[in-house]
């Protein structure tokens, strides 16, 4: 039997103080892991008191709703425009937006790229689950070639739906972008690497270096119609070859 | 003595906003109101404010929303097609009760229209509220002085009720130059913005979230009841109108915006000719001054609606009058020339009054 003191001694991180529990994500969804990870980073960097989180529409809104920071959410796609303006009006606040891949690569693509072009001093967390999770798993800009979705019943075909969208790589060459990276949480090691990415991305905002984006590849067992374990395999075999992990840009000082 | 200056309507929109303490403005260029953006781009940086030219009207209204989350006074301005692009964010702001001011300098016609010339073809568009069944207040000035007052009043109403508030002008009002008295206004006390998102450290460690997802609310009927009660408070306290020479009038003209200015001229000429005409001018288009209009209409016995459109305000007038007196309509076909530069002039309005007597 483990004594209570032993647990306290080995405490590496407090349980996030979520405002709403349970989170409401499907079993095996990676969103819960990612929100906890973000919460840990905010806690460790002592940012919670000054943070405003801009959630999107869809599953990511539930995470924003749950986190114990000031938050706004609901609209699908314009998170970068909302965050840009709030950050300009409140430069001493820490502002980050959570976007789904459809928000970033389809309906909100204009605002995503425009904010990156302007070099807005905000942080974007992208949830790439290769589909529109909440609406039934339809084709997203990030759906891998061949993946079957309700709107690509024969699998994504580049003749019809083009090739998968790569958000971080798209904006990385822009001069206003300070940081662009992609991670996953499907293994503990990857989770820790991704946490470091989030931390680095958050630091760029504190250093006022410009736009930062971290994309997470995440499992959507419900819409992929795979078990959580098979989802992890799918990420290894299909997602990572299409969406390489790592940092695409990391600037240490303003390009001016 | 109050300073008196010559100012255009569009410049006055910007000046009034700054006078009201608005330091942040987001917009995308569109004729005939881009002068507002020019003014803001020049003046806001001087007072530590934020001017940001967005990537489109949809983004401009979302920037407005984002900046308004801070509790600061913020504004955007646009013209008809731009306002169409703003509809989603405006509904989001009404839903989450995020106050801000939108100035719509309406331009003629559907589609791209005339590319930004005069007309009053957005009345129905702005008075029926946002998608989702909720309204927002709309103020309709008819002079540069009123633009100065109503933009400031709009900020007050927005903060008082936590609601998006609109000021509706048009090409003529925006582009005309008039004397303006730089009066200061005191509209009364306002509630504290304890809902603003500035980080939970500002609120003693208590975090707040503002959501537009009514589906996640536990009490949908309660949400609508709260909104309906707010609407009622606005209807009861903020409904505004002006009457001009209606005391003994036996002919009532109803008009707003630039055509009300023309109608006032027609009333003056009619009076000089011994015709007892009067003008009823709704100032809030929502809430519409239904009861006041019905009383004046019943008193006069005859109503003529003048608006530079195919007929939009006339619908609200008919609803107010409820068929109890005849309602006539003088619309866009009454322009002095058929082209985009056409106007409904006082002489034409007077001619119509004479024919209907």
Coordinates of C-alpha atoms in Angstrom, one line a residue:
Chain A
X1 CA 0.0 0.0 0.0
X2 CA 1.4 3.4 -1.0
X3 CA 1.4 6.0 1.7
X4 CA 0.0 9.4 1.0
X5 CA 3.3 11.1 1.7
X6 CA 5.0 8.9 -0.9
X7 CA 2.6 10.2 -3.5
X8 CA 3.1 13.8 -2.5
X9 CA 6.9 13.4 -2.6
X10 CA 6.7 12.0 -6.2
X11 CA 4.3 14.6 -7.4
X12 CA 5.6 15.8 -10.8
X13 CA 2.6 17.9 -11.8
X14 CA -0.7 19.0 -10.3
X15 CA -3.9 17.7 -11.9
X16 CA -5.1 20.6 -14.0
X17 CA -7.8 22.5 -12.4
X18 CA -10.3 22.3 -15.2
X19 CA -13.5 24.3 -14.8
X20 CA -15.6 21.6 -16.3
X21 CA -15.2 17.9 -15.9
X22 CA -15.6 15.4 -17.5
X23 CA -14.3 17.0 -20.7
X24 CA -16.8 15.4 -23.0
X25 CA -14.4 14.0 -25.6
X26 CA -14.9 10.5 -27.1
X27 CA -13.0 7.6 -25.6
X28 CA -9.5 7.4 -27.1
X29 CA -9.5 11.0 -28.4
X30 CA -6.2 12.8 -28.0
X31 CA -7.7 16.2 -27.2
X32 CA -7.8 15.6 -23.5
X33 CA -4.1 14.7 -23.4
X34 CA -3.3 17.9 -25.4
X35 CA -5.5 20.2 -23.2
X36 CA -3.8 18.8 -20.1
X37 CA -0.4 19.4 -21.7
X38 CA -1.3 23.0 -22.5
X39 CA -2.6 23.4 -19.0
X40 CA 0.7 22.1 -17.6
X41 CA 2.7 24.5 -19.7
X42 CA 0.5 27.5 -18.6
X43 CA 0.9 26.4 -15.0
X44 CA 4.7 25.9 -15.3
X45 CA 5.2 29.2 -17.1
X46 CA 2.9 31.0 -14.5
X47 CA 0.7 32.4 -17.3
X48 CA -2.7 31.4 -16.2
X49 CA -3.5 34.8 -14.5
X50 CA -2.9 36.7 -17.7
X51 CA -4.1 34.2 -20.3
X52 CA -7.1 34.5 -22.6
X53 CA -7.8 31.3 -24.7
X54 CA -9.7 31.7 -27.9
X55 CA -11.4 28.4 -28.7
X56 CA -13.0 27.5 -32.0
X57 CA -16.1 25.8 -33.1
X58 CA -16.3 22.0 -32.9
X59 CA -14.5 19.7 -30.5
X60 CA -11.7 22.2 -29.6
X61 CA -14.3 24.6 -28.1
X62 CA -15.0 22.0 -25.3
X63 CA -11.3 22.2 -24.3
X64 CA -11.3 26.0 -24.2
X65 CA -14.5 25.9 -22.2
X66 CA -13.0 23.5 -19.6
X67 CA -9.6 25.2 -19.0
X68 CA -9.4 27.4 -15.9
X69 CA -8.4 30.5 -17.8
X70 CA -10.4 33.4 -19.3
X71 CA -11.8 32.0 -22.5
X72 CA -14.0 32.7 -25.5
X73 CA -15.2 30.2 -28.0
X74 CA -17.8 29.0 -30.5
X75 CA -17.1 30.7 -33.8
X76 CA -15.7 28.2 -36.4
X77 CA -12.6 29.5 -38.2
X78 CA -11.8 33.1 -37.2
X79 CA -9.7 32.4 -34.1
X80 CA -6.6 34.1 -35.5
X81 CA -8.5 37.3 -36.3
X82 CA -10.1 37.4 -32.8
X83 CA -6.8 36.6 -31.1
X84 CA -4.9 39.2 -33.2
X85 CA -7.2 42.0 -32.2
X86 CA -7.3 41.1 -28.5
X87 CA -3.6 40.8 -28.4
X88 CA -3.2 44.3 -30.0
X89 CA -5.6 45.8 -27.5
X90 CA -4.1 43.9 -24.5
X91 CA -0.4 43.4 -25.3
X92 CA 0.4 42.4 -21.8
X93 CA -2.0 39.5 -21.8
X94 CA -1.1 36.1 -23.1
X95 CA -3.4 35.2 -25.9
X96 CA -3.5 31.8 -27.6
X97 CA -6.0 30.3 -30.0
X98 CA -7.0 26.7 -30.5
X99 CA -8.0 25.7 -34.1
X100 CA -9.2 22.6 -35.7
X101 CA -7.5 21.7 -39.0
X102 CA -10.6 22.6 -41.0
X103 CA -10.7 26.0 -39.3
X104 CA -7.1 26.6 -40.1
X105 CA -6.9 25.1 -43.6
X106 CA -10.4 25.7 -45.0
X107 CA -12.9 28.2 -43.6
X108 CA -10.3 30.2 -41.6
X109 CA -7.4 29.8 -44.0
X110 CA -7.5 33.5 -45.0
X111 CA -7.4 34.8 -41.4
X112 CA -4.7 32.2 -40.5
X113 CA -2.4 33.3 -43.3
X114 CA -3.2 37.0 -42.9
X115 CA -2.3 36.9 -39.2
X116 CA 0.9 35.1 -40.0
X117 CA 1.7 37.7 -42.7
X118 CA 1.1 40.5 -40.2
X119 CA 3.4 38.7 -37.7
X120 CA 0.7 38.9 -35.0
X121 CA 2.3 38.2 -31.6
X122 CA -0.1 35.3 -30.8
X123 CA 0.2 31.5 -30.5
X124 CA -1.9 29.1 -32.4
X125 CA -2.5 25.4 -31.4
X126 CA -3.8 23.3 -34.3
X127 CA -5.7 20.1 -33.8
X128 CA -5.0 17.9 -36.8
X129 CA -7.3 14.9 -36.6
X130 CA -7.6 14.5 -40.4
X131 CA -11.3 15.2 -40.4
X132 CA -14.2 17.4 -39.2
X133 CA -14.6 15.6 -35.9
X134 CA -17.8 17.1 -34.6
X135 CA -19.8 17.2 -37.8
X136 CA -19.3 13.5 -38.6
X137 CA -15.7 13.0 -39.9
X138 CA -16.0 14.6 -43.3
X139 CA -13.0 15.4 -45.6
X140 CA -10.7 18.1 -44.0
X141 CA -7.9 19.9 -45.7
X142 CA -5.6 17.5 -43.7
X143 CA -7.3 14.2 -44.7
X144 CA -4.6 11.9 -46.0
X145 CA -4.9 10.6 -49.5
X146 CA -7.0 7.4 -49.6
X147 CA -8.7 8.0 -46.3
X148 CA -12.4 7.2 -46.4
X149 CA -14.7 9.9 -45.0
X150 CA -18.5 10.5 -45.5
X151 CA -17.6 13.1 -48.2
X152 CA -14.9 11.0 -49.8
X153 CA -16.6 7.6 -49.8
X154 CA -14.0 6.1 -52.2
X155 CA -11.1 7.6 -50.2
X156 CA -9.5 11.0 -50.7
X157 CA -8.4 11.4 -54.3
X158 CA -6.1 14.2 -55.3
X159 CA -7.9 14.7 -58.6
X160 CA -11.0 15.6 -56.7
X161 CA -9.9 17.0 -53.4
X162 CA -6.3 17.9 -53.9
X163 CA -3.4 17.1 -51.5
X164 CA -3.3 17.3 -47.7
X165 CA -2.8 20.8 -46.2
X166 CA 0.3 21.5 -44.1
X167 CA -0.3 24.6 -42.0
X168 CA 3.0 25.0 -40.1
X169 CA 5.1 24.5 -43.3
X170 CA 2.8 26.9 -45.2
X171 CA 3.5 29.8 -42.9
X172 CA 7.0 29.0 -41.8
X173 CA 8.7 30.9 -44.6
X174 CA 6.8 34.1 -43.8
X175 CA 8.9 36.8 -42.1
X176 CA 6.3 37.5 -39.4
X177 CA 6.4 33.9 -38.2
X178 CA 8.7 33.1 -35.2
X179 CA 7.9 29.5 -34.7
X180 CA 6.2 26.6 -36.6
X181 CA 6.2 23.0 -35.5
X182 CA 4.3 19.7 -35.5
X183 CA 4.0 17.1 -32.8
X184 CA 1.9 14.2 -31.6
X185 CA 0.9 12.7 -28.3
X186 CA 0.4 9.1 -29.4
X187 CA 3.5 8.0 -27.3
X188 CA 4.8 9.3 -24.0
X189 CA 8.1 10.4 -25.6
X190 CA 6.2 12.3 -28.3
X191 CA 4.0 13.9 -25.7
X192 CA 7.1 15.3 -23.9
X193 CA 8.6 16.5 -27.2
X194 CA 5.3 18.2 -28.1
X195 CA 5.1 19.8 -24.7
X196 CA 8.5 21.4 -25.3
X197 CA 7.2 22.7 -28.6
X198 CA 4.2 24.4 -26.9
X199 CA 6.6 25.9 -24.3
X200 CA 8.9 27.2 -27.0
X201 CA 5.9 28.6 -28.9
X202 CA 4.6 30.3 -25.8
X203 CA 8.0 31.8 -25.1
X204 CA 8.0 33.5 -28.6
X205 CA 4.9 35.5 -27.6
X206 CA 6.4 36.5 -24.3
X207 CA 9.6 37.6 -26.1
X208 CA 7.3 39.5 -28.6
X209 CA 9.0 37.7 -31.6
X210 CA 5.8 37.2 -33.6
X211 CA 3.5 34.5 -34.8
X212 CA 3.8 30.9 -33.5
X213 CA 2.0 27.8 -34.5
X214 CA 2.1 24.2 -33.1
X215 CA 0.1 21.5 -34.8
X216 CA -0.9 18.4 -33.0
X217 CA -1.6 15.2 -35.0
X218 CA -4.4 13.7 -32.9
X219 CA -6.5 10.5 -33.1
X220 CA -10.2 10.6 -33.8
X221 CA -11.3 7.0 -33.0
X222 CA -14.9 7.7 -33.5
X223 CA -14.6 9.0 -37.1
X224 CA -11.5 7.0 -38.1
X225 CA -13.6 4.0 -37.0
X226 CA -10.5 2.5 -35.3
X227 CA -9.7 1.5 -31.8
X228 CA -7.4 3.8 -29.8
X229 CA -4.5 1.4 -30.3
X230 CA -5.1 1.1 -34.0
X231 CA -5.4 4.9 -34.1
X232 CA -1.8 5.1 -32.8
X233 CA -0.7 2.7 -35.5
X234 CA -2.5 4.8 -38.1
X235 CA -0.7 7.9 -36.9
X236 CA 2.6 6.0 -37.2
X237 CA 1.9 4.5 -40.6
X238 CA -0.2 7.1 -42.4
X239 CA -0.2 10.4 -40.6
X240 CA 3.5 11.0 -39.8
X241 CA 4.7 10.1 -43.3
X242 CA 2.3 12.7 -44.6
X243 CA 2.8 15.2 -41.8
X244 CA 6.5 15.2 -40.7
X245 CA 7.1 15.9 -37.0
X246 CA 9.5 18.6 -35.8
X247 CA 10.3 22.3 -35.9
X248 CA 10.0 24.1 -39.3
X249 CA 11.0 27.4 -37.9
X250 CA 12.4 28.7 -34.7
X251 CA 13.7 32.3 -34.7
X252 CA 15.6 33.6 -31.7
X253 CA 15.3 37.3 -32.5
X254 CA 13.2 39.6 -34.6
X255 CA 13.9 39.5 -38.3
X256 CA 13.0 43.2 -38.4
Chain B
X1 CA -18.6 78.5 -25.8
X2 CA -18.8 75.2 -27.5
X3 CA -16.4 74.9 -30.5
X4 CA -18.1 74.9 -33.9
X5 CA -16.4 73.3 -36.8
X6 CA -17.1 72.2 -40.4
X7 CA -17.0 68.5 -40.7
X8 CA -18.0 65.7 -43.0
X9 CA -20.4 63.0 -41.8
X10 CA -17.7 60.3 -42.2
X11 CA -15.0 62.2 -40.3
X12 CA -17.6 62.9 -37.7
X13 CA -18.2 59.2 -37.2
X14 CA -14.6 58.8 -36.3
X15 CA -14.3 61.9 -34.2
X16 CA -17.4 61.0 -32.3
X17 CA -16.1 57.5 -31.6
X18 CA -12.8 58.9 -30.2
X19 CA -14.8 61.4 -28.1
X20 CA -16.7 58.4 -26.7
X21 CA -13.5 56.9 -25.6
X22 CA -13.1 54.4 -28.4
X23 CA -9.4 53.8 -29.1
X24 CA -9.6 50.7 -31.2
X25 CA -11.0 50.4 -34.7
X26 CA -10.9 47.5 -37.2
X27 CA -12.1 47.7 -40.8
X28 CA -11.7 46.8 -44.4
X29 CA -11.9 49.6 -47.1
X30 CA -15.2 50.1 -48.8
X31 CA -16.8 53.1 -50.5
X32 CA -18.5 55.3 -49.4
X33 CA -17.1 55.3 -45.9
X34 CA -13.3 54.6 -46.2
X35 CA -12.7 58.2 -44.8
X36 CA -13.6 56.8 -41.4
X37 CA -10.7 54.4 -41.6
X38 CA -8.4 57.2 -42.9
X39 CA -9.3 59.3 -39.9
X40 CA -8.8 56.4 -37.5
X41 CA -5.4 55.4 -39.0
X42 CA -4.2 58.9 -38.6
X43 CA -5.6 59.6 -35.1
X44 CA -5.7 56.4 -33.1
X45 CA -1.9 55.8 -32.9
X46 CA -1.6 59.3 -31.3
X47 CA -3.7 58.3 -28.4
X48 CA -2.2 54.8 -27.9
X49 CA -5.0 53.1 -29.7
X50 CA -5.1 50.3 -32.2
X51 CA -6.0 50.8 -35.9
X52 CA -5.9 47.6 -37.9
X53 CA -6.9 47.1 -41.5
X54 CA -8.2 43.6 -41.7
X55 CA -8.1 41.0 -44.5
X56 CA -11.9 41.5 -45.1
X57 CA -15.1 42.5 -43.4
X58 CA -15.7 39.0 -41.9
X59 CA -12.3 39.3 -40.2
X60 CA -12.9 43.0 -39.3
X61 CA -16.0 42.1 -37.4
X62 CA -14.2 39.2 -35.7
X63 CA -11.4 41.5 -34.8
X64 CA -14.1 43.8 -33.3
X65 CA -15.3 40.9 -31.3
X66 CA -11.8 40.0 -30.2
X67 CA -10.9 43.5 -29.1
X68 CA -14.3 43.9 -27.4
X69 CA -13.6 40.9 -25.2
X70 CA -11.2 43.2 -23.3
X71 CA -14.1 45.4 -22.3
X72 CA -12.6 48.4 -24.2
X73 CA -14.8 50.5 -26.5
X74 CA -14.3 49.3 -30.0
X75 CA -15.8 50.1 -33.4
X76 CA -15.9 49.0 -37.0
X77 CA -17.6 50.7 -40.0
X78 CA -18.6 49.4 -43.4
X79 CA -21.1 49.6 -46.2
X80 CA -23.7 47.2 -47.4
X81 CA -21.8 44.3 -49.0
X82 CA -19.3 44.5 -46.2
X83 CA -22.1 44.3 -43.6
X84 CA -23.3 41.2 -45.3
X85 CA -19.9 39.6 -44.7
X86 CA -20.1 40.6 -41.0
X87 CA -23.3 38.8 -40.3
X88 CA -21.9 35.8 -38.5
X89 CA -19.6 37.7 -36.1
X90 CA -22.4 40.2 -35.4
X91 CA -24.7 37.3 -34.4
X92 CA -21.9 35.8 -32.2
X93 CA -21.5 39.2 -30.4
X94 CA -25.2 39.5 -29.7
X95 CA -25.3 35.9 -28.5
X96 CA -22.3 36.2 -26.1
X97 CA -23.4 39.8 -25.1
X98 CA -20.2 41.4 -26.2
X99 CA -20.8 45.2 -26.7
X100 CA -19.4 47.1 -29.7
X101 CA -20.5 49.7 -32.2
X102 CA -20.9 49.2 -36.0
X103 CA -21.4 52.1 -38.3
X104 CA -23.1 51.2 -41.6
X105 CA -22.9 53.8 -44.3
X106 CA -25.4 52.1 -46.6
X107 CA -24.9 52.2 -50.3
X108 CA -27.4 51.7 -53.0
X109 CA -28.5 48.4 -54.4
X110 CA -28.1 44.7 -54.0
X111 CA -25.0 42.8 -55.1
X112 CA -22.1 45.2 -55.8
X113 CA -24.7 47.9 -56.3
X114 CA -23.6 51.2 -57.7
X115 CA -20.2 50.8 -56.2
X116 CA -20.9 53.1 -53.4
X117 CA -23.5 55.8 -54.1
X118 CA -26.6 57.0 -52.3
X119 CA -29.6 55.0 -51.5
X120 CA -31.5 53.6 -48.5
X121 CA -31.8 49.9 -49.5
X122 CA -30.5 48.3 -46.3
X123 CA -33.4 49.3 -43.9
X124 CA -34.9 45.8 -43.8
X125 CA -31.4 44.2 -43.7
X126 CA -30.3 46.0 -40.5
X127 CA -33.6 46.2 -38.6
X128 CA -34.5 42.5 -38.6
X129 CA -31.6 41.6 -36.3
X130 CA -29.1 38.8 -36.6
X131 CA -29.7 35.2 -37.6
X132 CA -30.9 33.3 -34.5
X133 CA -33.8 35.5 -33.7
X134 CA -32.2 38.3 -31.8
X135 CA -32.3 42.1 -32.4
X136 CA -29.7 44.9 -31.9
X137 CA -30.5 48.6 -31.6
X138 CA -30.1 50.7 -34.8
X139 CA -29.8 54.5 -34.6
X140 CA -30.5 56.6 -37.7
X141 CA -29.1 60.1 -37.7
X142 CA -30.0 62.7 -40.4
X143 CA -27.4 65.3 -39.9
X144 CA -23.7 65.7 -39.1
X145 CA -24.6 66.9 -35.6
X146 CA -26.7 63.8 -35.0
X147 CA -24.0 61.5 -36.3
X148 CA -21.7 63.1 -33.6
X149 CA -24.3 62.5 -30.9
X150 CA -25.6 59.2 -32.0
X151 CA -22.3 57.5 -32.4
X152 CA -21.5 58.4 -28.8
X153 CA -25.0 57.4 -27.7
X154 CA -24.5 54.0 -29.5
X155 CA -21.4 53.3 -27.3
X156 CA -23.5 54.1 -24.2
X157 CA -26.4 51.9 -25.3
X158 CA -23.9 49.1 -26.2
X159 CA -22.3 49.2 -22.7
X160 CA -25.5 49.7 -20.8
X161 CA -27.2 46.6 -22.2
X162 CA -24.1 44.6 -23.3
X163 CA -25.3 44.6 -26.9
X164 CA -24.0 45.3 -30.3
X165 CA -25.3 48.7 -31.4
X166 CA -25.5 50.1 -35.0
X167 CA -25.5 53.6 -36.4
X168 CA -27.0 53.6 -39.9
X169 CA -26.0 56.5 -42.2
X170 CA -25.8 56.7 -46.0
X171 CA -23.7 58.1 -48.8
X172 CA -25.3 61.6 -48.6
X173 CA -24.9 61.9 -44.8
X174 CA -21.4 60.5 -44.9
X175 CA -20.1 62.7 -47.6
X176 CA -21.8 66.0 -46.7
X177 CA -20.1 68.8 -44.8
X178 CA -22.0 70.7 -42.1
X179 CA -21.4 72.8 -39.0
X180 CA -20.9 70.6 -36.0
X181 CA -20.9 71.8 -32.4
X182 CA -18.4 69.8 -30.4
X183 CA -20.8 69.3 -27.4
X184 CA -20.0 66.9 -24.6
X185 CA -22.7 64.4 -23.6
X186 CA -23.6 62.7 -20.4
X187 CA -25.8 59.8 -21.0
X188 CA -25.8 58.6 -17.4
X189 CA -24.1 55.8 -15.4
X190 CA -23.0 52.5 -16.8
X191 CA -22.5 49.1 -15.2
X192 CA -19.0 47.7 -14.5
X193 CA -17.6 45.4 -17.1
X194 CA -17.0 42.5 -14.8
X195 CA -17.4 40.1 -17.6
X196 CA -14.3 41.3 -19.6
X197 CA -11.6 38.8 -20.5
X198 CA -8.4 40.3 -19.3
X199 CA -7.0 37.2 -17.5
X200 CA -8.3 35.8 -14.3
X201 CA -5.7 37.7 -12.2
X202 CA -7.8 40.8 -12.9
X203 CA -10.8 39.1 -11.3
X204 CA -9.3 37.8 -8.1
X205 CA -8.4 34.5 -9.7
X206 CA -11.9 33.7 -11.0
X207 CA -11.8 32.8 -14.7
X208 CA -14.7 33.6 -17.0
X209 CA -15.7 32.2 -20.3
X210 CA -17.9 33.8 -23.0
X211 CA -19.4 31.3 -25.4
X212 CA -21.6 31.6 -28.4
X213 CA -22.5 27.9 -28.3
X214 CA -26.1 28.0 -27.1
X215 CA -26.3 24.2 -27.5
X216 CA -23.9 23.8 -24.6
X217 CA -26.1 25.9 -22.4
X218 CA -28.1 24.0 -19.9
X219 CA -31.2 26.3 -20.1
X220 CA -32.1 27.2 -23.7
X221 CA -35.4 28.8 -22.8
X222 CA -33.8 30.7 -20.0
X223 CA -31.2 32.0 -22.5
X224 CA -33.9 33.3 -24.7
X225 CA -35.9 34.7 -21.8
X226 CA -32.9 36.7 -20.7
X227 CA -32.5 38.0 -24.2
X228 CA -36.2 38.8 -24.6
X229 CA -36.2 40.7 -21.2
X230 CA -33.2 42.7 -22.4
X231 CA -35.0 43.5 -25.7
X232 CA -38.0 44.7 -23.7
X233 CA -35.8 46.9 -21.5
X234 CA -34.3 48.4 -24.7
X235 CA -37.8 48.9 -26.3
X236 CA -39.1 50.5 -23.1
X237 CA -36.2 52.9 -22.5
X238 CA -34.4 53.5 -25.8
X239 CA -37.1 53.9 -28.5
X240 CA -36.5 57.3 -30.0
X241 CA -38.2 59.4 -32.7
X242 CA -38.6 63.1 -33.6
X243 CA -41.7 64.9 -34.8
X244 CA -41.6 68.1 -36.8
X245 CA -44.6 70.4 -37.2
X246 CA -47.0 67.5 -36.5
X247 CA -49.1 69.3 -33.8
X248 CA -51.7 70.5 -36.2
X249 CA -50.7 68.4 -39.2
X250 CA -53.3 66.7 -41.4
X251 CA -50.7 65.1 -43.6
X252 CA -47.8 63.0 -42.1
X253 CA -44.6 62.2 -43.9
X254 CA -42.5 59.4 -42.4
X255 CA -38.9 59.2 -43.4
X256 CA -35.4 58.6 -41.9
X257 CA -31.8 59.4 -42.9
X258 CA -31.1 61.6 -45.9
X259 CA -34.7 61.4 -47.2
X260 CA -36.0 62.7 -43.9
X261 CA -33.8 65.7 -44.5
X262 CA -35.4 66.2 -47.9
X263 CA -38.8 65.6 -46.4
X264 CA -38.2 68.3 -43.8
X265 CA -37.6 70.7 -46.7
X266 CA -40.8 69.6 -48.3
X267 CA -42.7 70.1 -45.0
X268 CA -41.4 73.7 -44.8
X269 CA -42.4 74.5 -48.4
X270 CA -45.8 72.9 -47.9
X271 CA -46.4 75.0 -44.8
X272 CA -45.4 78.1 -46.7
X273 CA -48.1 77.1 -49.2
X274 CA -50.7 76.6 -46.5
X275 CA -50.5 72.8 -46.5
X276 CA -50.5 71.4 -42.9
X277 CA -47.8 68.8 -43.4
X278 CA -45.7 67.3 -40.6
X279 CA -42.7 64.9 -40.4
X280 CA -42.4 61.8 -38.2
X281 CA -38.8 60.6 -38.1
X282 CA -37.9 57.3 -36.4
X283 CA -34.5 57.7 -34.8
X284 CA -34.2 54.2 -33.5
X285 CA -35.1 51.9 -36.4
X286 CA -35.0 49.0 -33.9
X287 CA -36.7 49.4 -31.6
X288 CA -39.2 51.0 -34.0
X289 CA -41.4 53.8 -32.4
X290 CA -44.6 52.0 -33.3
X291 CA -47.0 53.5 -30.8
X292 CA -45.8 57.1 -31.2
X293 CA -46.1 56.7 -35.0
X294 CA -49.6 55.2 -34.8
X295 CA -50.8 58.1 -32.6
X296 CA -49.4 60.7 -35.1
X297 CA -50.8 58.8 -38.0
X298 CA -54.2 58.6 -36.6
X299 CA -54.1 62.3 -35.7
X300 CA -53.0 63.3 -39.2
X301 CA -55.2 60.8 -41.0
X302 CA -52.9 60.5 -44.0
X303 CA -49.4 59.1 -44.3
X304 CA -46.7 59.2 -46.9
X305 CA -43.5 57.2 -46.5
X306 CA -40.5 58.6 -48.3
X307 CA -37.4 56.4 -48.6
X308 CA -34.9 56.0 -51.4
X309 CA -35.6 52.3 -51.8
X310 CA -38.1 49.9 -53.4
X311 CA -40.0 50.0 -50.1
X312 CA -38.7 48.8 -46.7
X313 CA -39.5 51.4 -44.0
X314 CA -43.0 51.4 -45.4
X315 CA -43.5 47.8 -44.0
X316 CA -42.8 49.0 -40.5
X317 CA -45.1 52.0 -40.9
X318 CA -47.9 49.7 -42.2
X319 CA -47.4 47.5 -39.2
X320 CA -47.5 50.5 -36.8
X321 CA -50.6 52.0 -38.5
X322 CA -52.4 48.6 -38.7
X323 CA -54.5 49.7 -41.6
X324 CA -56.3 52.4 -39.7
X325 CA -55.2 55.2 -42.0
X326 CA -54.0 55.0 -45.6
X327 CA -50.2 54.7 -46.1
X328 CA -48.8 55.9 -49.3
X329 CA -45.3 55.3 -50.6
X330 CA -42.7 57.4 -52.5
X331 CA -39.6 55.4 -53.3
X332 CA -36.7 55.1 -55.5
X333 CA -38.7 55.7 -58.7
X334 CA -39.1 59.3 -57.4
X335 CA -35.5 60.2 -58.0
X336 CA -34.8 63.3 -60.0
X337 CA -32.8 61.3 -62.5
X338 CA -32.8 57.6 -63.1
X339 CA -29.1 57.1 -62.6
X340 CA -27.0 56.3 -59.5
X341 CA -26.6 60.0 -58.8
X342 CA -30.4 60.5 -58.5
X343 CA -32.0 61.9 -55.3
X344 CA -35.5 62.2 -54.0
X345 CA -35.7 66.0 -53.8
X346 CA -38.1 68.1 -51.7
X347 CA -39.9 69.4 -54.8
X348 CA -40.8 65.8 -55.7
X349 CA -42.0 65.0 -52.2
X350 CA -44.1 68.2 -52.2
X351 CA -45.6 67.2 -55.6
X352 CA -46.6 63.9 -54.1
X353 CA -48.2 65.5 -51.0
X354 CA -50.2 67.8 -53.3
X355 CA -51.4 64.9 -55.4
X356 CA -52.5 63.0 -52.3
X357 CA -54.3 65.8 -50.5

